Coordinates of C-alpha atoms in Angstrom, one line a residue:
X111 CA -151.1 61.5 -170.9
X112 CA -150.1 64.5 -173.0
X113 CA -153.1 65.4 -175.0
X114 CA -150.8 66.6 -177.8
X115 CA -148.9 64.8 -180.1
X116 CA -145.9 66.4 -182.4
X117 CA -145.4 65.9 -185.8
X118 CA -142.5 64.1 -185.7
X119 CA -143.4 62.0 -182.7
X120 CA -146.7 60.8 -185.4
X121 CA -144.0 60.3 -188.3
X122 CA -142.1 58.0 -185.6
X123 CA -145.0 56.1 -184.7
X124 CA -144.6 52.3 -185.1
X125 CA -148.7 51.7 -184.2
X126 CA -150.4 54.2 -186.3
X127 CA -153.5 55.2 -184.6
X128 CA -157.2 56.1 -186.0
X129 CA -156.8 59.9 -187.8
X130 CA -159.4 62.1 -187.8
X131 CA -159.4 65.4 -190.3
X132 CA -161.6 68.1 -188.4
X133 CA -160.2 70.7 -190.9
X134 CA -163.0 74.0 -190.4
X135 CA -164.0 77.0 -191.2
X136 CA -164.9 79.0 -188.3
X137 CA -166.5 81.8 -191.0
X138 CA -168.7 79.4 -192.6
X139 CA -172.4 79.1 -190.9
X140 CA -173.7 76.3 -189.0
X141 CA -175.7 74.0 -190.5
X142 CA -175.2 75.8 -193.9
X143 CA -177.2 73.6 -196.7
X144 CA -173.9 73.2 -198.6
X145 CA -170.6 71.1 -198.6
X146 CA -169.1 70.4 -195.7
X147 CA -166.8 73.5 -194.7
X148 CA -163.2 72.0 -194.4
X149 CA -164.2 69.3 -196.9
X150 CA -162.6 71.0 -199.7
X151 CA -159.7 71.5 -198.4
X152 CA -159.2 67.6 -197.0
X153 CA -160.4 66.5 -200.6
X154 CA -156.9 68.3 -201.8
X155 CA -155.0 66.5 -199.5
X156 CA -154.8 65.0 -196.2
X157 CA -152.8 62.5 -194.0
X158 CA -152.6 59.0 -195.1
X159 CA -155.7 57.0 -193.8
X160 CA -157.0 60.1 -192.2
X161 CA -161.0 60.0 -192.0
X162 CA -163.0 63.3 -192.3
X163 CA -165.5 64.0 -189.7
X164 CA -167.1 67.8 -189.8
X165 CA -167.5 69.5 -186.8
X166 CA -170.9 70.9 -187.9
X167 CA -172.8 68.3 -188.3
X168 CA -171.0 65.2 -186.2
X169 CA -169.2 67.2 -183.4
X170 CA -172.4 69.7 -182.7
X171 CA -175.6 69.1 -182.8
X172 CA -178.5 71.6 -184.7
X173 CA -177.8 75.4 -183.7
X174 CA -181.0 76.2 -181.9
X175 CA -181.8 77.3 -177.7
X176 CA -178.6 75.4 -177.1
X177 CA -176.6 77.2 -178.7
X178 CA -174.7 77.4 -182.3
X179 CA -172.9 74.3 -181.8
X180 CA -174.3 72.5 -179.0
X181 CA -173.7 68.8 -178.3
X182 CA -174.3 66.4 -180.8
X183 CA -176.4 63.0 -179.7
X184 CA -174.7 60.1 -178.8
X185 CA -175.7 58.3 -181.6
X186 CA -174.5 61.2 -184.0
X187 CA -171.1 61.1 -182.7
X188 CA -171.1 56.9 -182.5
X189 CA -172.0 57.0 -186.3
X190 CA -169.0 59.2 -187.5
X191 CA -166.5 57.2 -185.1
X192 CA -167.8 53.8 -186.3
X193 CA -167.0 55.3 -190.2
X194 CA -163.3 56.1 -188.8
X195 CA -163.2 52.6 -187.2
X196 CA -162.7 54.0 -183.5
X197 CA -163.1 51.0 -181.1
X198 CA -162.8 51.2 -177.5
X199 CA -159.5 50.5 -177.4
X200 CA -158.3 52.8 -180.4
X201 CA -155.4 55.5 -180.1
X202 CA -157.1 58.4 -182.0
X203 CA -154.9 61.7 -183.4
X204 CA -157.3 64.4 -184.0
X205 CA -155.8 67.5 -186.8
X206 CA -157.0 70.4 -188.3
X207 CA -155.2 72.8 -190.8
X208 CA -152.5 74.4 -188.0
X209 CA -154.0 75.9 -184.8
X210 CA -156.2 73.0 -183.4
X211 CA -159.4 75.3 -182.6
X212 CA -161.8 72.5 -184.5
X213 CA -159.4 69.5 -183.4
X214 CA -159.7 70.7 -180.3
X215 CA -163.4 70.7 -180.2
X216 CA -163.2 67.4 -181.7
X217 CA -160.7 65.8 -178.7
X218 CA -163.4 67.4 -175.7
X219 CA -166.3 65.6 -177.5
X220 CA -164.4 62.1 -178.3
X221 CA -163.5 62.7 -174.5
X222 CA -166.8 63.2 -173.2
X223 CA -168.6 60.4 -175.0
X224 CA -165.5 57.6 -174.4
X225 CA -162.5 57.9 -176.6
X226 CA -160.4 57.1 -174.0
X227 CA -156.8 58.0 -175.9
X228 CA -157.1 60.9 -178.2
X229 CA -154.3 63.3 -178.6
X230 CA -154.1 66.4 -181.0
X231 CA -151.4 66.7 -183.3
X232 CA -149.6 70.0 -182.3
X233 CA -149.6 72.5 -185.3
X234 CA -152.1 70.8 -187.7
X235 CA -152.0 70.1 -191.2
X236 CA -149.5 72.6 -191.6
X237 CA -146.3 71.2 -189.1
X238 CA -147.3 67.5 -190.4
X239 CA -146.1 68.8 -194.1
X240 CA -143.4 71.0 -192.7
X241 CA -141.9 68.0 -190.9
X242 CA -142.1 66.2 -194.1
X243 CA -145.1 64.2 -193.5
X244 CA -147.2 62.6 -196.7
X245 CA -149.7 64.2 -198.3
X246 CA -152.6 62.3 -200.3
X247 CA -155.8 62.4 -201.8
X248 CA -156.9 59.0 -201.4
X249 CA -160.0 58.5 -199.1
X250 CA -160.0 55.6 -196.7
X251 CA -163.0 52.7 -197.2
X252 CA -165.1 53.6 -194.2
X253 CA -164.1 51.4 -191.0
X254 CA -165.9 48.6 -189.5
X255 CA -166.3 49.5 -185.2
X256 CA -169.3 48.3 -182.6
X257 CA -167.9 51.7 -180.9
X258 CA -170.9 52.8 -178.4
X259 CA -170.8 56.0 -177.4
X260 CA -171.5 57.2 -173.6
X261 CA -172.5 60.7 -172.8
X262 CA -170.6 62.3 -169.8
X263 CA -167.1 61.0 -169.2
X264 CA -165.4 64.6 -168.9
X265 CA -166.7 67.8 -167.0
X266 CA -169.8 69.7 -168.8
X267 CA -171.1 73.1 -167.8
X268 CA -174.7 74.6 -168.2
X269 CA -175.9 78.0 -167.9
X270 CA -176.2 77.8 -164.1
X271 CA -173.6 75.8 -163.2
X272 CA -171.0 78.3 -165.6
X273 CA -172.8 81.2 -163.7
X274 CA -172.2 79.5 -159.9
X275 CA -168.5 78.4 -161.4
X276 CA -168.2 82.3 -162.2
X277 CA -168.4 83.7 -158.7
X278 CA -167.2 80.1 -156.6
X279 CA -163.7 79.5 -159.3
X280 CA -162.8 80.8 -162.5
X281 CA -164.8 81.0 -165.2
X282 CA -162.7 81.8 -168.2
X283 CA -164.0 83.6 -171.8
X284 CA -161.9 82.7 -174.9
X285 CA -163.6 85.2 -176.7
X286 CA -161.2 88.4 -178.4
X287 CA -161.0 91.0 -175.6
X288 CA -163.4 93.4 -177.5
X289 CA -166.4 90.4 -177.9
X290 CA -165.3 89.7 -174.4
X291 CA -165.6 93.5 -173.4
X292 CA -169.1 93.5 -175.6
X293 CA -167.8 96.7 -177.7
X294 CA -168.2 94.0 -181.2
X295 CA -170.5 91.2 -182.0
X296 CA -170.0 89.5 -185.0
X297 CA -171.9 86.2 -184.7
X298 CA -174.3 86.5 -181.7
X299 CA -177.6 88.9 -181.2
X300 CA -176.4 89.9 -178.3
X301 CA -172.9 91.6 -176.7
X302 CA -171.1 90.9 -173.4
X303 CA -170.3 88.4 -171.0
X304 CA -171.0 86.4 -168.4
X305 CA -170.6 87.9 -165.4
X306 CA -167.6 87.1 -163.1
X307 CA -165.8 85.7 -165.9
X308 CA -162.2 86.4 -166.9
X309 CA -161.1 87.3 -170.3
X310 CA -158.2 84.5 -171.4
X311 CA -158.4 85.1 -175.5
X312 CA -157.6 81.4 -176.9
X313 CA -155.5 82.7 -179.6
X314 CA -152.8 83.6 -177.0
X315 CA -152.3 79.7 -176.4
X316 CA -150.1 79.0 -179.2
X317 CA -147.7 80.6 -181.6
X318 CA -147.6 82.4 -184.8
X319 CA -147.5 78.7 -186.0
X320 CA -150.4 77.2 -184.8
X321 CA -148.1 75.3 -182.2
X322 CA -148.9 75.2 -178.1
X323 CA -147.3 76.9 -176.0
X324 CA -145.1 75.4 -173.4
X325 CA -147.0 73.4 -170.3
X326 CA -144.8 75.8 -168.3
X327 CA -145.9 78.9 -170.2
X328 CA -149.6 77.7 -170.2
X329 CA -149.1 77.2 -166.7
X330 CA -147.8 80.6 -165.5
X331 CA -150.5 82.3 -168.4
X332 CA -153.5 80.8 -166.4
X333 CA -152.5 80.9 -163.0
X334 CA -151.7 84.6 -163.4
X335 CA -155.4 84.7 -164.3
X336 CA -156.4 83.2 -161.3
X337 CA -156.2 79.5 -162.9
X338 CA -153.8 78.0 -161.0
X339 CA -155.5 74.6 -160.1
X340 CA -156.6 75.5 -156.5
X341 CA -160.3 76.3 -157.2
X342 CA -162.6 74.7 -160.1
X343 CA -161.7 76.3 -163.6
X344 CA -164.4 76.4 -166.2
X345 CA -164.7 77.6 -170.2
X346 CA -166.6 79.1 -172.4
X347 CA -166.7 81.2 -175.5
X348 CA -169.2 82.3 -178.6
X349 CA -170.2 78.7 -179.1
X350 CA -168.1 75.8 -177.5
X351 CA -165.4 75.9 -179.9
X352 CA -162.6 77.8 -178.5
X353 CA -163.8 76.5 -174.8
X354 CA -162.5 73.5 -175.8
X355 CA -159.1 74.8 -176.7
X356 CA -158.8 76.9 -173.9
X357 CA -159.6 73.4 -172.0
X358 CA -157.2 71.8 -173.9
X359 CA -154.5 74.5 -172.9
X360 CA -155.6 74.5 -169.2
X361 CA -155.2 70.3 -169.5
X362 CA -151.2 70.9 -171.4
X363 CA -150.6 72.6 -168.5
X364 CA -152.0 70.1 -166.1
X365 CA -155.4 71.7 -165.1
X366 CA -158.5 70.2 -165.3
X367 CA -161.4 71.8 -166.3
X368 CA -165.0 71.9 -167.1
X369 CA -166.4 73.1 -170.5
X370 CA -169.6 75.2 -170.9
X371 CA -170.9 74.1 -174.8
X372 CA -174.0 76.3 -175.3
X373 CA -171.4 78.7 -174.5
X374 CA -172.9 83.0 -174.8
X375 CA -174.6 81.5 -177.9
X376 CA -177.0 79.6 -175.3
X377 CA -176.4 82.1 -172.6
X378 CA -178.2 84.7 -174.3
X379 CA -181.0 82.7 -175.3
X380 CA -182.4 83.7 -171.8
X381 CA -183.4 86.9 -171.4
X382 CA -183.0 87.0 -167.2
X383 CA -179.3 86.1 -167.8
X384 CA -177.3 88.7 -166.6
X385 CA -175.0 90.1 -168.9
X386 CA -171.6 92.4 -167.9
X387 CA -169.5 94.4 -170.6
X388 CA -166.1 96.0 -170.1
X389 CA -162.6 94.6 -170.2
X390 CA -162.6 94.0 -166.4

């Protein structure tokens, strides 16, 4: 199944699935003692019988040794999906504002705990109104679901298995080049990478727009990287974000592949982890 879904293929849909608003900030802290970031903006308008769920605090567990958005518990994750009236049987269409870094984080962990049919609406927020999609305000009554949510239905990484993935496949960092390279750090203690890995910067997987690329030129990106399917492929990033996305990318272009969630955020925790700088 084509994890994405277009805007006018959702417009065109007879069965409207479950919709799920992961609209984010990526600047805003983790686990900062305010409204949730995102909120705001799906307060002044949203899809039609679209259900909020922050990524924070229901798609991430509390930053700590794991990480700065580690997984959340089972229970955590059953809670917000029961409020959206996921079932077992649900289609779900996940959105953020336009480039599907938080919607993407949101389709790895409905994966991994059991959502078996969740797609991401390609270009967010912004292609829905651009394809002349309704806009509202109204908020949904909370849904009634006996959803139960099971831990470990899609490939996970820890630090040791992203380590042995790094010099037995390809490990890839979605990180910018220059966190990547460890010349900037703007969110973690510590700069670099892990080594073995191989710089693929997620923002390079869609357009100006917020839209995917083409499978075909997702395909030719990563197996020019050394992603081309034949060997394990694993991600990871600052803090299991954009790993998701770049697993989402790798899975448009019809390569599976495992996600590491602590992500350098965990990595670092560890003070025998090796850690490599430079662009190579």
């Amino acid at each position: 199944m084509n994890p994405l879904i277009s805007a006018d293929s959702l417009l065109a849909a007879t069965d409207r699935p479950v919709l799920i608003d992961v609209t984010w900030n990526l600047s805003a802290p983790a686990g900062a003692p305010k409204a949730a970031p995102g909120r705001d903006a799906y307060d002044a308008g949203h899809l039609p019988g679209a259900h909020f769920v922050d990524l924070d605090t229901e798609l991430a567990g509390p930053p700590g040794e794991g990480g700065r958005h580690p997984l959340p518990s089972a229970t955590t994750v059953e809670a917000a999906l029961r409020r959206a009236g996921v079932t077992e049987d649900s289609a779900v269409v996940v959105y953020d504002a336009a480039n599907s870094m938080a919607a993407a984080r949101a389709w790895w962990i409905l994966r991994y705990f059991g959502v078996r049919d969740v797609r991401v609406l390609d270009g967010g927020f912004a292609a829905w109104r651009a394809a002349g999609g309704e806009v509202t305000t109204d908020v949904p009554e909370d849904g009634k679901s006996s959803f139960v949510a099971t831990a470990g239905q899609v490939p996970l990484l820890d630090a040791d298995s992203a380590a042995e993935l790094a010099s037995t496949g390809v490990l890839l960092d979605a990180r910018a080049p220059e966190r990547f390279a460890g010349e900037v750090e703007p969110l973690d203690k510590i700069a670099g990478h892990i080594p073995g890995a191989v710089n693929a910067p997620t923002a390079a997987n869609v357009s100006a727009d917020g839209h995917f690329l083409s499978a075909d030129d997702l395909r030719a990106r990563f197996t020019a990287l050394g992603a081309d399917g034949s060997t394990p492929v694993g991600a990871y990033c600052g803090s299991g974000v954009t790993a998701a996305h770049e697993a989402l990318a790798l899975q448009v272009a019809g390569i599976e592949a495992a996600v590491y969630v602590g992500s350098w955020s965990e990595w670092i925790t560890d003070p025998d982890r090796p850690i490599a700088t430079g662009r190579q």
